[in-house]
PDB file of C-alpha atoms in Angstrom:
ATOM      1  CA  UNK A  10       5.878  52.475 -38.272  1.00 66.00           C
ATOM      2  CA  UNK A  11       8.971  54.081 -36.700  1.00 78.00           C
ATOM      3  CA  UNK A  12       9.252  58.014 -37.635  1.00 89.00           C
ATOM      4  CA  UNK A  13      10.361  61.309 -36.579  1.00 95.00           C
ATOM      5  CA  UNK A  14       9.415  64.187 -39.193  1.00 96.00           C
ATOM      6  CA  UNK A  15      11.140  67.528 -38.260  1.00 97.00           C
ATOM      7  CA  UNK A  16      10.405  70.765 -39.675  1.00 97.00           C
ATOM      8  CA  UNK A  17      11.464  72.922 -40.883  1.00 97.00           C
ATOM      9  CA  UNK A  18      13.948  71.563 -43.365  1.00 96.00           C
ATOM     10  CA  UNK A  19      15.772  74.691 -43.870  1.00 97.00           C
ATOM     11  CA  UNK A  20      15.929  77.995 -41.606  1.00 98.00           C
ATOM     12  CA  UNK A  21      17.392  81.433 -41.767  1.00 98.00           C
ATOM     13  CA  UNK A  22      17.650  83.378 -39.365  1.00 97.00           C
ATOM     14  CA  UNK A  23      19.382  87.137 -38.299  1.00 97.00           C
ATOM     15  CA  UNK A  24      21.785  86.810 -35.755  1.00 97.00           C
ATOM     16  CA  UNK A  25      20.734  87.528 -32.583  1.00 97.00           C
ATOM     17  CA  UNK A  26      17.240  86.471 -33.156  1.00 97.00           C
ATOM     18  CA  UNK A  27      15.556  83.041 -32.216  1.00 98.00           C
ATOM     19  CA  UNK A  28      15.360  79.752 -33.871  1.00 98.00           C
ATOM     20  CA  UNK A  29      12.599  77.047 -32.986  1.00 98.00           C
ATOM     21  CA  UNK A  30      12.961  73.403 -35.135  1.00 98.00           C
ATOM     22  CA  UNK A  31      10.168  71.009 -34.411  1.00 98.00           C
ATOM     23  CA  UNK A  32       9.573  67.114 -34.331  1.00 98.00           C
ATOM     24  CA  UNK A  33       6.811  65.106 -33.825  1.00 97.00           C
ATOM     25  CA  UNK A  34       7.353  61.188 -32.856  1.00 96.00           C
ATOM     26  CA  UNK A  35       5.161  57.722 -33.633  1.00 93.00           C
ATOM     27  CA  UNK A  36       5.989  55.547 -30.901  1.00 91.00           C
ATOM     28  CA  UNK A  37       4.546  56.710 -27.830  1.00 90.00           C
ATOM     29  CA  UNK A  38       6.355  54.340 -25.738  1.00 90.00           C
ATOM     30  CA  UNK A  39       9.554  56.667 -26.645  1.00 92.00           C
ATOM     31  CA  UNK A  40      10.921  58.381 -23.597  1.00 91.00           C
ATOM     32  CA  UNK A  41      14.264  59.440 -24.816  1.00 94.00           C
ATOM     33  CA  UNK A  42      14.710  62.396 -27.314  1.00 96.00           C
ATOM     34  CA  UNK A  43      18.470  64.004 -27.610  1.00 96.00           C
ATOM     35  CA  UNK A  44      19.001  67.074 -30.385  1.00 98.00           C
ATOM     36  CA  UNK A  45      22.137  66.782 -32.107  1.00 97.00           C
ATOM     37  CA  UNK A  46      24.395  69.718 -34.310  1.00 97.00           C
ATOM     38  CA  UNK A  47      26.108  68.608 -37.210  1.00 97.00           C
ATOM     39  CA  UNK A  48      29.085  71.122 -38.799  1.00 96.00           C
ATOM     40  CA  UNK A  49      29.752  70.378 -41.947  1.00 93.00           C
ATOM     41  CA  UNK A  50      31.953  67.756 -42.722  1.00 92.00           C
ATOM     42  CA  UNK A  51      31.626  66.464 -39.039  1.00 95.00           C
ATOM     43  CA  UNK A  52      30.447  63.970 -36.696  1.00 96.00           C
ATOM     44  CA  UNK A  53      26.926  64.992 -34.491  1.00 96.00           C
ATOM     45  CA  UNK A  54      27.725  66.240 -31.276  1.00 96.00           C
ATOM     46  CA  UNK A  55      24.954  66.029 -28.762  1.00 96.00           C
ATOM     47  CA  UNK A  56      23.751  69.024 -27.700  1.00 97.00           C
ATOM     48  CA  UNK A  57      21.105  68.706 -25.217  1.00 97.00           C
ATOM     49  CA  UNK A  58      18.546  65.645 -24.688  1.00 95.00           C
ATOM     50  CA  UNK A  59      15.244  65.289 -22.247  1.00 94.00           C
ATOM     51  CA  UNK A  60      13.498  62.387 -20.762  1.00 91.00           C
ATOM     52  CA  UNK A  61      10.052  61.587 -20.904  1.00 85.00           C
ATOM     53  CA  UNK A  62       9.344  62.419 -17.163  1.00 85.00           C
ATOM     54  CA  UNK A  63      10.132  66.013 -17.772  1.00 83.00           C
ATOM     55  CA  UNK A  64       8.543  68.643 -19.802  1.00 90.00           C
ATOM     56  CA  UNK A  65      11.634  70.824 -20.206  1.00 94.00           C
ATOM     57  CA  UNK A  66      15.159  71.520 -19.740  1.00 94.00           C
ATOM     58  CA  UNK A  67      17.626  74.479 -20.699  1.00 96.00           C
ATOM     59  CA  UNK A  68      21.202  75.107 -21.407  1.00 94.00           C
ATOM     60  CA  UNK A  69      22.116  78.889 -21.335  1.00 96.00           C
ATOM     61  CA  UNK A  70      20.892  79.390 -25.113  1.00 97.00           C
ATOM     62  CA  UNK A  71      19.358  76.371 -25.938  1.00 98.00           C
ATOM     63  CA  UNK A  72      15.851  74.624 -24.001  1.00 98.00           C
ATOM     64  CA  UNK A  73      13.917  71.470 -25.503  1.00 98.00           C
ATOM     65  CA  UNK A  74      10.060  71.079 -24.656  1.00 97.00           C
ATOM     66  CA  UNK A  75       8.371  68.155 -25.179  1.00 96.00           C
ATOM     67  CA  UNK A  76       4.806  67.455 -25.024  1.00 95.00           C
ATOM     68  CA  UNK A  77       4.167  63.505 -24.135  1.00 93.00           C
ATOM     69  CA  UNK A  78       0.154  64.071 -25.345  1.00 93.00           C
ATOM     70  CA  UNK A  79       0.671  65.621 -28.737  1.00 94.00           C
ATOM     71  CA  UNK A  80       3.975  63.625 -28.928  1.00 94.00           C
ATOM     72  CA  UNK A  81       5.865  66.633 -30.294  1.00 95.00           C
ATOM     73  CA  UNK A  82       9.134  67.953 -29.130  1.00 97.00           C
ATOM     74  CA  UNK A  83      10.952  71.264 -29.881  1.00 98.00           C
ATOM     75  CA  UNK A  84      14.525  72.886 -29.845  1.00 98.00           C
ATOM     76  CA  UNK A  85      14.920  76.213 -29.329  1.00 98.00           C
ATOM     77  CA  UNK A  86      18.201  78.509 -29.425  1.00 98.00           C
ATOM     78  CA  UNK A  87      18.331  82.498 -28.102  1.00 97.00           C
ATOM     79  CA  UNK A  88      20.371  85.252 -29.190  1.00 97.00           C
ATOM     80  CA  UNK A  89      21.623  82.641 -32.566  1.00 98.00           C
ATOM     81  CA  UNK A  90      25.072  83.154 -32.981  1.00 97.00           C
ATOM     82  CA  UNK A  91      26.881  83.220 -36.376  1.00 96.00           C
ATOM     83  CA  UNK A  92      28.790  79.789 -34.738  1.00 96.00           C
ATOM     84  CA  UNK A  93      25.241  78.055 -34.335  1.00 97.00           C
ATOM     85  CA  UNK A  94      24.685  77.192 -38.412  1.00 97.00           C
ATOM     86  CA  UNK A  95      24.951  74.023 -38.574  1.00 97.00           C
ATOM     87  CA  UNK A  96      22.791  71.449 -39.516  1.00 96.00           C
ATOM     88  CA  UNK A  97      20.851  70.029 -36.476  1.00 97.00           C
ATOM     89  CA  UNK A  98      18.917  66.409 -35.858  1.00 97.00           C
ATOM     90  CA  UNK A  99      16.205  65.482 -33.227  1.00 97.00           C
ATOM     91  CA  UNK A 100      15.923  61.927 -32.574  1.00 96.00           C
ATOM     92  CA  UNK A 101      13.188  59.588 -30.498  1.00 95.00           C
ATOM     93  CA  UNK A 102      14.494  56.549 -29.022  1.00 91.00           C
ATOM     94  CA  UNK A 103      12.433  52.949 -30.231  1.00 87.00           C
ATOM     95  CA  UNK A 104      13.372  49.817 -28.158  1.00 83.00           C
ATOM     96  CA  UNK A 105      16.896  50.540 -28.041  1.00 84.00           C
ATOM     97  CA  UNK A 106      17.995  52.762 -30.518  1.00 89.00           C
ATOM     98  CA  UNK A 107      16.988  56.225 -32.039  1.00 92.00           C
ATOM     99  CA  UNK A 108      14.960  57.072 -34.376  1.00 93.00           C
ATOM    100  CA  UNK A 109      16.473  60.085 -36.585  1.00 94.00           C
ATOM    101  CA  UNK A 110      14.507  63.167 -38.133  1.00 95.00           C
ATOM    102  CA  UNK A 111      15.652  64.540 -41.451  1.00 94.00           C
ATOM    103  CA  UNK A 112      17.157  67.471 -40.080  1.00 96.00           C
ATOM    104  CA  UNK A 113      17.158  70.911 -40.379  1.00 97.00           C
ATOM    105  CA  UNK A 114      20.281  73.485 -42.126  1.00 96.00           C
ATOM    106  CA  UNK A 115      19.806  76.244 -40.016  1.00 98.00           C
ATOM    107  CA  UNK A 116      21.870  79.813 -41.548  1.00 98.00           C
ATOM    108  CA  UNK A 117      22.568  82.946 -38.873  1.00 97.00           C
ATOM    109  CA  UNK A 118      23.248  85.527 -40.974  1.00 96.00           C
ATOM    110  CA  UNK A 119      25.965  88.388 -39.239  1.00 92.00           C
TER     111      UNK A 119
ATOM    112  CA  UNK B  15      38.462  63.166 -23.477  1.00 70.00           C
ATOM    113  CA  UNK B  16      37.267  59.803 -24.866  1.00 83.00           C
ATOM    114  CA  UNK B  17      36.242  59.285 -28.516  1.00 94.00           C
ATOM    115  CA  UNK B  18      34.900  56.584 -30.719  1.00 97.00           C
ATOM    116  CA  UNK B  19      37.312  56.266 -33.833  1.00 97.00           C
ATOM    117  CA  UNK B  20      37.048  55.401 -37.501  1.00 98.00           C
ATOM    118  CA  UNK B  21      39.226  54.297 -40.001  1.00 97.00           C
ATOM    119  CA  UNK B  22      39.549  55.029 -42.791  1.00 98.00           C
ATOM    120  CA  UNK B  23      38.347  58.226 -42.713  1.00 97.00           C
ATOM    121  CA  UNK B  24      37.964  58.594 -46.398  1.00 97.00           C
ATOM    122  CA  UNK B  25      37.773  55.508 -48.809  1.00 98.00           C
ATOM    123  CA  UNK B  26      37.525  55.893 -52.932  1.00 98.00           C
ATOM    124  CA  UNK B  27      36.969  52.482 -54.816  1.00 97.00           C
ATOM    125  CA  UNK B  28      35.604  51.117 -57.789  1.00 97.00           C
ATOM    126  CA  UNK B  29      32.479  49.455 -58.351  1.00 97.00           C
ATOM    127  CA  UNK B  30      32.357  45.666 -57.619  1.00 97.00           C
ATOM    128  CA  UNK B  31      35.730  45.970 -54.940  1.00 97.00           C
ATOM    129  CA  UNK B  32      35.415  45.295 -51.528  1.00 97.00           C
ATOM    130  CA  UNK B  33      35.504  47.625 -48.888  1.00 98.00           C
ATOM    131  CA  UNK B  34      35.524  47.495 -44.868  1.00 98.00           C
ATOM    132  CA  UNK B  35      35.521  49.966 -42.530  1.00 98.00           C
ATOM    133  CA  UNK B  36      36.702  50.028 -38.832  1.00 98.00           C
ATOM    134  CA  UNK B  37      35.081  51.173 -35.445  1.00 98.00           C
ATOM    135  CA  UNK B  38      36.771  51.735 -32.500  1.00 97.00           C
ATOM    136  CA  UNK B  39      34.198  52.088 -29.322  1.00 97.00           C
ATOM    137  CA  UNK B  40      34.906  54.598 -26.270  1.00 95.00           C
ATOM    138  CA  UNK B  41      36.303  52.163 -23.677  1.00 93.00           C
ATOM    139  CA  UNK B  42      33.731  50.356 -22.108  1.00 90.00           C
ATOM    140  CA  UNK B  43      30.881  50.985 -23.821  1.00 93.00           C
ATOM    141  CA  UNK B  44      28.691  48.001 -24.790  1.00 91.00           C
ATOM    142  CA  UNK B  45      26.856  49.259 -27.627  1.00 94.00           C
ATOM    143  CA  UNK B  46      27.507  49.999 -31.185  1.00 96.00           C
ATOM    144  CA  UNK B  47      25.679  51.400 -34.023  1.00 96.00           C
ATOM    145  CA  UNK B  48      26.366  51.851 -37.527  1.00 97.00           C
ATOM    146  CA  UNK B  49      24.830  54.419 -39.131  1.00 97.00           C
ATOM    147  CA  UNK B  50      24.834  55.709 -43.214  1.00 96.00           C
ATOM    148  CA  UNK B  51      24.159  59.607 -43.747  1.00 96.00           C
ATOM    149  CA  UNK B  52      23.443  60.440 -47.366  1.00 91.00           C
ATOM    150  CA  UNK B  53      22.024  64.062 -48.522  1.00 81.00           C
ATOM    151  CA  UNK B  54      18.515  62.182 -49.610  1.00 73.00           C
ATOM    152  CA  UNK B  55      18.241  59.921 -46.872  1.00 72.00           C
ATOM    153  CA  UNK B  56      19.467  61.546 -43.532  1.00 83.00           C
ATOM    154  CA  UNK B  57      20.884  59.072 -40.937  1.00 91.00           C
ATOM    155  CA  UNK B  58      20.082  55.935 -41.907  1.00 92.00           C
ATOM    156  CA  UNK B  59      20.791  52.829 -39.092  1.00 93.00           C
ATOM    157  CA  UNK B  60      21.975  50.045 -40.322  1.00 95.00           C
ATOM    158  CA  UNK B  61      23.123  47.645 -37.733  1.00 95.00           C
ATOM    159  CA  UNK B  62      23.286  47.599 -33.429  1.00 94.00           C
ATOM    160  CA  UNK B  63      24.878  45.558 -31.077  1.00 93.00           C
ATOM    161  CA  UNK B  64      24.894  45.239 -27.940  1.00 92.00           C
ATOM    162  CA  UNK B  65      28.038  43.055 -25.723  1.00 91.00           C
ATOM    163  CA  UNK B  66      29.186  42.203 -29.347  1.00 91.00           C
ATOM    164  CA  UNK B  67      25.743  40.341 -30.350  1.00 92.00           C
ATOM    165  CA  UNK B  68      23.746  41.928 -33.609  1.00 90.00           C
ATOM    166  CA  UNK B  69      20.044  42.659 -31.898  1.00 90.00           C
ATOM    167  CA  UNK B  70      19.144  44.631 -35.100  1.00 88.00           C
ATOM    168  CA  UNK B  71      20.051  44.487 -38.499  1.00 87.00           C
ATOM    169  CA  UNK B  72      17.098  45.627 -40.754  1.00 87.00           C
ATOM    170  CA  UNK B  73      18.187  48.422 -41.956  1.00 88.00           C
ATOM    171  CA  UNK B  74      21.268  47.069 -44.078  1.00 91.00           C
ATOM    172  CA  UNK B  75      20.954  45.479 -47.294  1.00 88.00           C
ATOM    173  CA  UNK B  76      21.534  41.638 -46.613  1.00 88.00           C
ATOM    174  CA  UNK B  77      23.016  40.561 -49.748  1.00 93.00           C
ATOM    175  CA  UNK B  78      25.901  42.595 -50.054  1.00 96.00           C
ATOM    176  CA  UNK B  79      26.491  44.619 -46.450  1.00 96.00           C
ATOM    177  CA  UNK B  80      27.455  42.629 -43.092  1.00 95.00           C
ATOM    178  CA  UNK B  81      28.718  43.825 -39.379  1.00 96.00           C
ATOM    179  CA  UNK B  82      30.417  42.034 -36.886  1.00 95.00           C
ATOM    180  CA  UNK B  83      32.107  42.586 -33.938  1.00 94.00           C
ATOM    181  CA  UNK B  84      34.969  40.554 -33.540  1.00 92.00           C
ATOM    182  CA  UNK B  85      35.953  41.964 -30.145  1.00 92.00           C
ATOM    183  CA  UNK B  86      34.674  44.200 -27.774  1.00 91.00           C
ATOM    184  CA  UNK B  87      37.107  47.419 -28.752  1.00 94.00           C
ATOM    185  CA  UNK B  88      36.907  46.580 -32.966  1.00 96.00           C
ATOM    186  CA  UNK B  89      33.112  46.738 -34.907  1.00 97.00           C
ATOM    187  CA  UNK B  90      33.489  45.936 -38.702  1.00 97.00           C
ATOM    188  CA  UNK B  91      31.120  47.000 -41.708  1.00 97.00           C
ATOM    189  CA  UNK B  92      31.788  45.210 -44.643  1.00 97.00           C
ATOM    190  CA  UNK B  93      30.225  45.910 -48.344  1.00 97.00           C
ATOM    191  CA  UNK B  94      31.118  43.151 -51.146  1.00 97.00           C
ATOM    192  CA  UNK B  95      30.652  44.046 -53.541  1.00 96.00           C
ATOM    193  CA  UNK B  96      30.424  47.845 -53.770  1.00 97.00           C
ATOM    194  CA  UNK B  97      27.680  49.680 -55.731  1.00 97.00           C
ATOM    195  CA  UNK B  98      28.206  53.754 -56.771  1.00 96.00           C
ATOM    196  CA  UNK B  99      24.431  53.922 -54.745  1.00 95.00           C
ATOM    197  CA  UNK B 100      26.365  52.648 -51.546  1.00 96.00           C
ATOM    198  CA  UNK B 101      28.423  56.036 -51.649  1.00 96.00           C
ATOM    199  CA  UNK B 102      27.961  57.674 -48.701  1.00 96.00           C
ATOM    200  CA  UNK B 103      29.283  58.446 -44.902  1.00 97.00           C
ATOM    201  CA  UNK B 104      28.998  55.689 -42.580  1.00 98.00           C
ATOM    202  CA  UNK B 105      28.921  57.064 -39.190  1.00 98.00           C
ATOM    203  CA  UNK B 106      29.646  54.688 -36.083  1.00 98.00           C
ATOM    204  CA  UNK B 107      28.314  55.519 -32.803  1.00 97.00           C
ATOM    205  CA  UNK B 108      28.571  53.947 -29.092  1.00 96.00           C
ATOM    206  CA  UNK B 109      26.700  54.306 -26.129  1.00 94.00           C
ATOM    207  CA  UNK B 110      27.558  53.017 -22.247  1.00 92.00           C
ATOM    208  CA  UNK B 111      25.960  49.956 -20.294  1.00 81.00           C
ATOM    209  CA  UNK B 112      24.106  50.344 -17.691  1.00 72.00           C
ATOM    210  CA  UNK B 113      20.941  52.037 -19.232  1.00 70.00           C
ATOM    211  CA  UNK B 114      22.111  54.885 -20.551  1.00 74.00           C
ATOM    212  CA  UNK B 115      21.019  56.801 -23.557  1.00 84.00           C
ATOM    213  CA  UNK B 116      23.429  58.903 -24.715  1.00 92.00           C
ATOM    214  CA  UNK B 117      25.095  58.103 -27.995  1.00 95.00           C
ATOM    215  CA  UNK B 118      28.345  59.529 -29.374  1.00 96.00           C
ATOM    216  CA  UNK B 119      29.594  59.342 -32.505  1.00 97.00           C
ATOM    217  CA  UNK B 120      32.539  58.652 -34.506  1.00 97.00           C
ATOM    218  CA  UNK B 121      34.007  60.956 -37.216  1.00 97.00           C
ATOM    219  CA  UNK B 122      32.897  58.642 -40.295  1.00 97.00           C
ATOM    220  CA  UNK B 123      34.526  57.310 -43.360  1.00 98.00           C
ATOM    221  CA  UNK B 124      33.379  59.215 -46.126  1.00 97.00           C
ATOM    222  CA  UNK B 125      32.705  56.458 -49.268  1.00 98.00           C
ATOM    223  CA  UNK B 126      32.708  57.032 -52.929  1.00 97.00           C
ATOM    224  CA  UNK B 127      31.931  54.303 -55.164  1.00 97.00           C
ATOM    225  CA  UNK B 128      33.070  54.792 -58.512  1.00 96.00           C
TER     226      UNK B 128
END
């Protein structure tokens, strides 16, 4: 059926260090996968998304791989910043819409 | 800076009453999904249409939730009646014709069922 599993559920993480959240996808006819943050008591804000035709794309701190074979795709953030705990979602697009993972809470401690 | 808006942001009720919530699209976009977040269940879709026609509802409980869209700018989510389980934020999102991917999402009326 139609799933996205992301791991880990929870992360914590010094500031100034790394953070890496994974998901793997079903549908291999996906070719859309955004990564959204989520502040608490707020809407999700896209952050960054990638395309199936490439295998990854960066914005200053953040880059997303994705790997079409194993049908996994990761987010990772540099130098973490107190101001990037949040909670964050990767998604997979199925015929038309997108196809949620169950997030992860990530913590940046000062 | 365009924005898809909800209203009401925050709704309490009592069990059994009726409640609907509002959706305003950004301008121009032709597709609208509704969306429930709960701590257990993450985000949950419930409903999509695109050009105001319902392609998928499968995710929403038939016999007490329904969506419409009675014009392009207004999308409505309707439970009757309410349950305490149906407490919850209901997140609406839109997304541009044309093939595009990207969607963006409304604040969210945050529901409590009493």
């Amino acid at each position: 059926g139609e799933n996205v599993e992301q791991h880990p559920s929870t992360l914590s993480v010094q500031e100034g260090d790394s953070a890496v959240i994974k998901c793997t996808y079903s549908d291999s006819a996906s070719n859309y996968f955004p990564w959204y943050k989520q502040e608490l008591g707020k809407r999700p804000q896209l952050i960054i998304d990638i395309r199936s035709n490439v295998g990854e794309k960066k914005d200053q701190r953040i880059a997303v791989t994705l790997n079409k074979t194993a049908k996994h795709f990761s987010l990772h953030i540099t130098e973490t910043q107190p101001e990037d705990s949040a909670v964050y979602f990767c998604a997979a697009s199925m015929r038309g819409k997108l196809i949620f993972g169950q997030g992860t809470e990530l913590s940046v401690k000062p | 800076d365009a924005r898809v808006t909800q209203t009401p942001r925050h709704k309490v009720t009592e069990m059994g009453q009726e409640v609907t919530m509002r959706c305003q699209p950004i301008l121009g976009h032709n597709t609208v999904f509704w969306y429930r977040q709960t701590m257990m269940q993450g985000l949950e879709l419930l409903a999509y249409f695109r050009n105001r026609a319902p392609l998928d509802d499968s995710g929403m409980p038939k016999d007490r939730f329904s969506a419409e869209m009675p014009d392009a700018t207004l999308a409505t989510l309707k439970i009757q009646p309410s349950e305490p389980r149906d407490s919850a934020v209901y997140f609406c999102a839109s997304r541009a014709s044309g093939g595009a991917d990207t969607q963006y999402f409304g604040p969210g009326t945050r529901l409590t069922v009493l």
